[in-house]
Amino acid sequence: MKIPTTIVVQSTGLADAWGQLVRLCIRDGMEIETEYGNLSKDMCSVTEIVQPFLEPMLHPQFPTKELHLKEYVKQWERNYDWKKQGFKYHYMDRLIHYPMANISETDYYHKSNEYYINQISEISKKLPKNVSRRFQAITWIPDRDLFVPEDQPCLQRLWFRNLGNNNVEMHCMWRSRDLYGAWNSNMIGLLTMIKKEILEPNNLKLIKVVDFCNSLHIYKEDWEAASLVERYNVNPQIKGRIL
């Protein structure tokens, strides 16, 4: 039986990572039907990025370009009105308003300090002071997300570690990701938020990002365009490899 490929990519910046991932997914991704009834090329991926803020962060062939990116970055802000925009969940809301145990939906949306945990603020306070493997934030709420028919968060977990000398690393875990249409803007939005909320207030430097995707995929309607994507080869010594 054919199984999805697992890809390991090492890259300098985001643009380079996206270009490598797209090329590898088109070449080696497993063709598999999605729950929406359309076909995709799918793989599991682990991507290391050693200069996450290297410009350009956006690959020149990323399809939605700067206009969509600017709007998407706004969605990572604390005051973004995600309900007004019709979204069923909001990453930042889950990260800074994660419900405490045994709290009703009414109490959760009341947003009282008694009912939620601001995971990002806690990490921002503790990360500069400790070398620890315990600093993580999650988005999945099982008693909601396992049972609703609408969308559930793709981003599942953020993990941080202080490496000393004001250097930190971040790992991010995603259950599902549209590689061609979303990966690059996903990462820019996330990193912009992390820079604003955690790095700059504490004079920290992010020197390594590891991005894990359970299902990184390109939908069939994008295969032709994705096949034209070139690697943004900042450092030819760093190459993708397949496990």
CSV table of C-alpha atoms in Angstrom, one decimal:
chain,number,residue,atom,x,y,z
A,1,MET,CA,0.0,0.0,0.0
A,2,LYS,CA,1.3,3.4,-0.9
A,3,ILE,CA,1.8,5.7,2.1
A,4,PRO,CA,2.3,9.5,2.3
A,5,THR,CA,5.9,10.7,2.0
A,6,THR,CA,7.7,12.3,4.9
A,7,ILE,CA,9.9,15.2,3.9
A,8,VAL,CA,12.7,16.9,5.8
A,9,VAL,CA,13.7,20.3,4.6
A,10,GLN,CA,16.5,22.6,5.8
A,11,SER,CA,16.4,26.2,4.7
A,12,THR,CA,17.6,29.6,5.4
A,13,GLY,CA,14.5,31.8,5.2
A,14,LEU,CA,10.7,31.3,4.6
A,15,ALA,CA,10.8,32.0,0.9
A,16,ASP,CA,13.4,29.3,0.4
A,17,ALA,CA,11.5,26.9,2.6
A,18,TRP,CA,8.2,27.4,0.7
A,19,GLY,CA,9.9,27.0,-2.7
A,20,GLN,CA,11.5,23.7,-1.6
A,21,LEU,CA,8.3,22.3,0.0
A,22,VAL,CA,6.2,23.1,-3.1
A,23,ARG,CA,8.7,21.4,-5.5
A,24,LEU,CA,9.0,18.3,-3.3
A,25,CYS,CA,5.2,18.0,-2.7
A,26,ILE,CA,4.5,18.2,-6.5
A,27,ARG,CA,7.2,15.6,-7.1
A,28,ASP,CA,6.7,13.2,-4.2
A,29,GLY,CA,3.4,14.0,-2.6
A,30,MET,CA,0.9,11.1,-2.4
A,31,GLU,CA,-2.3,11.7,-4.4
A,32,ILE,CA,-5.1,11.3,-1.9
A,33,GLU,CA,-8.8,12.4,-1.8
A,34,THR,CA,-9.7,15.0,0.8
A,35,GLU,CA,-12.9,15.1,3.0
A,36,TYR,CA,-14.1,17.8,0.6
A,37,GLY,CA,-14.2,15.4,-2.3
A,38,ASN,CA,-11.3,16.9,-4.2
A,39,LEU,CA,-7.9,15.5,-4.9
A,40,SER,CA,-4.6,16.6,-3.3
A,41,LYS,CA,-0.9,15.8,-3.2
A,42,ASP,CA,-0.1,15.2,0.4
A,43,MET,CA,3.0,14.7,2.6
A,44,CYS,CA,4.1,14.9,6.2
A,45,SER,CA,6.8,17.6,6.6
A,46,VAL,CA,9.5,18.8,9.0
A,47,THR,CA,11.0,22.1,8.0
A,48,GLU,CA,13.9,23.8,9.7
A,49,ILE,CA,14.4,27.6,9.1
A,50,VAL,CA,17.5,29.1,10.5
A,51,GLN,CA,16.9,32.7,9.6
A,52,PRO,CA,13.1,33.1,10.0
A,53,PHE,CA,13.1,36.9,9.4
A,54,LEU,CA,15.4,36.9,6.4
A,55,GLU,CA,14.0,39.1,3.6
A,56,PRO,CA,12.2,38.5,1.4
A,57,MET,CA,10.0,36.5,3.7
A,58,LEU,CA,7.4,36.1,0.9
A,59,HIS,CA,8.4,34.0,-2.1
A,60,PRO,CA,7.9,36.0,-5.3
A,61,GLN,CA,5.7,33.2,-6.7
A,62,PHE,CA,3.4,32.9,-3.7
A,63,PRO,CA,0.0,33.2,-5.4
A,64,THR,CA,-1.8,35.7,-3.1
A,65,LYS,CA,1.0,38.3,-3.0
A,66,GLU,CA,1.3,41.3,-0.7
A,67,LEU,CA,-2.4,42.4,-0.6
A,68,HIS,CA,-3.6,39.2,1.0
A,69,LEU,CA,-0.6,39.0,3.3
A,70,LYS,CA,-1.2,42.4,4.8
A,71,GLU,CA,-4.8,41.4,5.6
A,72,TYR,CA,-3.7,38.1,7.0
A,73,VAL,CA,-1.1,39.6,9.3
A,74,LYS,CA,-4.0,41.7,10.9
A,75,GLN,CA,-5.7,38.4,11.8
A,76,TRP,CA,-2.9,37.7,14.3
A,77,GLU,CA,-3.6,40.9,16.3
A,78,ARG,CA,-5.3,40.8,19.6
A,79,ASN,CA,-8.1,43.2,18.7
A,80,TYR,CA,-9.0,41.5,15.4
A,81,ASP,CA,-12.8,41.1,15.2
A,82,TRP,CA,-12.9,37.6,13.9
A,83,LYS,CA,-16.5,36.9,14.7
A,84,LYS,CA,-17.6,39.9,12.6
A,85,GLN,CA,-15.6,38.5,9.7
A,86,GLY,CA,-17.5,35.2,10.0
A,87,PHE,CA,-14.7,33.0,11.3
A,88,LYS,CA,-15.5,30.0,13.5
A,89,TYR,CA,-12.2,30.2,15.4
A,90,HIS,CA,-9.2,32.6,15.7
A,91,TYR,CA,-5.7,31.5,16.4
A,92,MET,CA,-4.9,34.5,18.6
A,93,ASP,CA,-8.1,34.1,20.5
A,94,ARG,CA,-7.2,30.5,21.3
A,95,LEU,CA,-3.7,31.5,22.3
A,96,ILE,CA,-4.6,34.4,24.6
A,97,HIS,CA,-8.1,33.2,25.7
A,98,TYR,CA,-7.7,29.5,26.2
A,99,PRO,CA,-10.6,28.3,28.4
A,100,MET,CA,-9.9,26.9,31.8
A,101,ALA,CA,-11.3,23.4,32.6
A,102,ASN,CA,-15.1,23.0,33.1
A,103,ILE,CA,-16.0,26.4,31.8
A,104,SER,CA,-19.2,26.9,29.9
A,105,GLU,CA,-19.2,28.5,26.5
A,106,THR,CA,-21.1,31.4,27.9
A,107,ASP,CA,-18.5,32.1,30.5
A,108,TYR,CA,-15.7,31.5,28.0
A,109,TYR,CA,-17.0,34.2,25.6
A,110,HIS,CA,-17.5,36.5,28.5
A,111,LYS,CA,-13.6,36.7,28.6
A,112,SER,CA,-13.3,37.3,32.3
A,113,ASN,CA,-9.8,36.7,33.7
A,114,GLU,CA,-11.4,34.0,35.9
A,115,TYR,CA,-12.2,31.9,32.9
A,116,TYR,CA,-9.3,31.9,30.5
A,117,ILE,CA,-5.5,31.6,30.3
A,118,ASN,CA,-3.4,34.0,28.3
A,119,GLN,CA,-0.7,31.5,27.2
A,120,ILE,CA,1.3,34.0,25.1
A,121,SER,CA,1.6,36.5,28.0
A,122,GLU,CA,2.7,33.7,30.4
A,123,ILE,CA,5.4,32.5,27.9
A,124,SER,CA,6.5,36.1,27.3
A,125,LYS,CA,7.0,36.6,31.0
A,126,LYS,CA,8.8,33.3,31.7
A,127,LEU,CA,10.8,32.5,28.6
A,128,PRO,CA,13.6,35.2,29.2
A,129,LYS,CA,14.1,33.9,32.8
A,130,ASN,CA,14.3,30.2,32.4
A,131,VAL,CA,16.0,27.5,30.4
A,132,SER,CA,13.0,25.1,30.3
A,133,ARG,CA,11.3,22.7,27.9
A,134,ARG,CA,7.9,23.5,29.4
A,135,PHE,CA,6.9,26.7,27.5
A,136,GLN,CA,4.1,25.8,25.1
A,137,ALA,CA,0.7,27.1,23.9
A,138,ILE,CA,-2.1,25.1,22.4
A,139,THR,CA,-5.2,25.9,20.4
A,140,TRP,CA,-7.2,22.6,20.3
A,141,ILE,CA,-10.3,22.5,22.6
A,142,PRO,CA,-11.4,18.8,22.5
A,143,ASP,CA,-14.9,19.3,23.8
A,144,ARG,CA,-15.6,21.7,20.9
A,145,ASP,CA,-13.2,20.8,18.1
A,146,LEU,CA,-13.9,17.0,18.0
A,147,PHE,CA,-17.6,17.5,17.6
A,148,VAL,CA,-18.4,20.6,15.5
A,149,PRO,CA,-18.9,20.2,11.7
A,150,GLU,CA,-17.3,23.6,10.9
A,151,ASP,CA,-13.6,24.4,10.8
A,152,GLN,CA,-11.1,23.5,13.6
A,153,PRO,CA,-7.7,25.1,14.1
A,154,CYS,CA,-4.9,24.0,11.8
A,155,LEU,CA,-2.2,25.3,14.1
A,156,GLN,CA,-2.1,23.0,17.1
A,157,ARG,CA,0.9,23.9,19.3
A,158,LEU,CA,3.7,26.4,19.8
A,159,TRP,CA,6.8,25.4,21.7
A,160,PHE,CA,9.6,27.7,22.8
A,161,ARG,CA,13.0,27.2,24.5
A,162,ASN,CA,15.6,29.7,25.8
A,163,LEU,CA,19.0,28.7,24.4
A,164,GLY,CA,20.9,31.3,26.3
A,165,ASN,CA,22.5,34.7,25.3
A,166,ASN,CA,19.0,36.0,24.4
A,167,ASN,CA,18.6,33.3,21.7
A,168,VAL,CA,15.4,31.2,21.5
A,169,GLU,CA,13.9,28.6,19.2
A,170,MET,CA,10.3,27.9,18.3
A,171,HIS,CA,8.6,24.8,17.0
A,172,CYS,CA,5.1,25.0,15.6
A,173,MET,CA,2.8,22.0,14.9
A,174,TRP,CA,0.0,22.0,12.4
A,175,ARG,CA,-2.5,19.2,11.7
A,176,SER,CA,-3.4,20.3,8.2
A,177,ARG,CA,-2.0,23.0,5.8
A,178,ASP,CA,-2.7,24.3,2.3
A,179,LEU,CA,0.9,24.5,1.1
A,180,TYR,CA,0.5,26.3,-2.1
A,181,GLY,CA,-2.1,28.9,-1.0
A,182,ALA,CA,-1.4,29.4,2.7
A,183,TRP,CA,2.0,28.1,4.1
A,184,ASN,CA,4.0,31.2,3.4
A,185,SER,CA,1.5,33.7,4.7
A,186,ASN,CA,0.7,31.5,7.7
A,187,MET,CA,4.4,31.7,8.7
A,188,ILE,CA,4.7,35.4,8.2
A,189,GLY,CA,1.6,36.1,10.2
A,190,LEU,CA,2.7,33.8,13.0
A,191,LEU,CA,6.3,35.2,13.2
A,192,THR,CA,5.0,38.8,13.1
A,193,MET,CA,2.9,38.1,16.1
A,194,ILE,CA,5.7,36.3,17.9
A,195,LYS,CA,8.1,39.1,17.2
A,196,LYS,CA,5.7,41.7,18.6
A,197,GLU,CA,4.4,39.7,21.6
A,198,ILE,CA,7.5,37.8,22.8
A,199,LEU,CA,10.8,38.7,21.1
A,200,GLU,CA,10.8,42.5,21.0
A,201,PRO,CA,9.5,43.1,24.6
A,202,ASN,CA,12.3,40.8,26.0
A,203,ASN,CA,15.1,41.6,23.6
A,204,LEU,CA,15.2,38.0,22.4
A,205,LYS,CA,16.4,36.7,19.0
A,206,LEU,CA,14.7,33.8,17.2
A,207,ILE,CA,17.5,31.8,15.7
A,208,LYS,CA,15.7,28.6,14.7
A,209,VAL,CA,12.1,27.6,13.7
A,210,VAL,CA,11.0,24.0,13.2
A,211,ASP,CA,7.7,23.6,11.4
A,212,PHE,CA,5.8,20.3,11.6
A,213,CYS,CA,2.9,19.5,9.4
A,214,ASN,CA,0.9,16.2,9.7
A,215,SER,CA,-0.8,16.8,6.3
A,216,LEU,CA,0.9,19.4,4.1
A,217,HIS,CA,-1.0,19.4,0.8
A,218,ILE,CA,-1.5,21.0,-2.6
A,219,TYR,CA,-5.0,20.8,-4.1
A,220,LYS,CA,-5.4,19.5,-7.6
A,221,GLU,CA,-6.6,22.8,-9.0
A,222,ASP,CA,-3.2,24.3,-8.0
A,223,TRP,CA,-0.9,21.5,-9.3
A,224,GLU,CA,-0.2,23.2,-12.7
A,225,ALA,CA,0.8,26.5,-11.1
A,226,ALA,CA,2.7,24.9,-8.3
A,227,SER,CA,4.8,22.9,-10.8
A,228,LEU,CA,6.2,26.2,-12.0
A,229,VAL,CA,7.5,27.3,-8.6
A,230,GLU,CA,11.2,27.7,-8.4
A,231,ARG,CA,13.4,27.3,-5.3
A,232,TYR,CA,14.4,30.7,-3.8
A,233,ASN,CA,17.9,29.5,-3.5
A,234,VAL,CA,19.5,31.8,-0.9
A,235,ASN,CA,22.1,29.3,0.2
A,236,PRO,CA,22.8,26.5,-2.3
A,237,GLN,CA,24.6,24.5,0.4
A,238,ILE,CA,21.3,23.8,2.2
A,239,LYS,CA,19.1,21.3,0.4
A,240,GLY,CA,15.9,19.4,1.1
A,241,ARG,CA,16.0,15.7,1.7
A,242,ILE,CA,13.5,12.9,1.9
A,243,LEU,CA,13.4,10.4,4.7
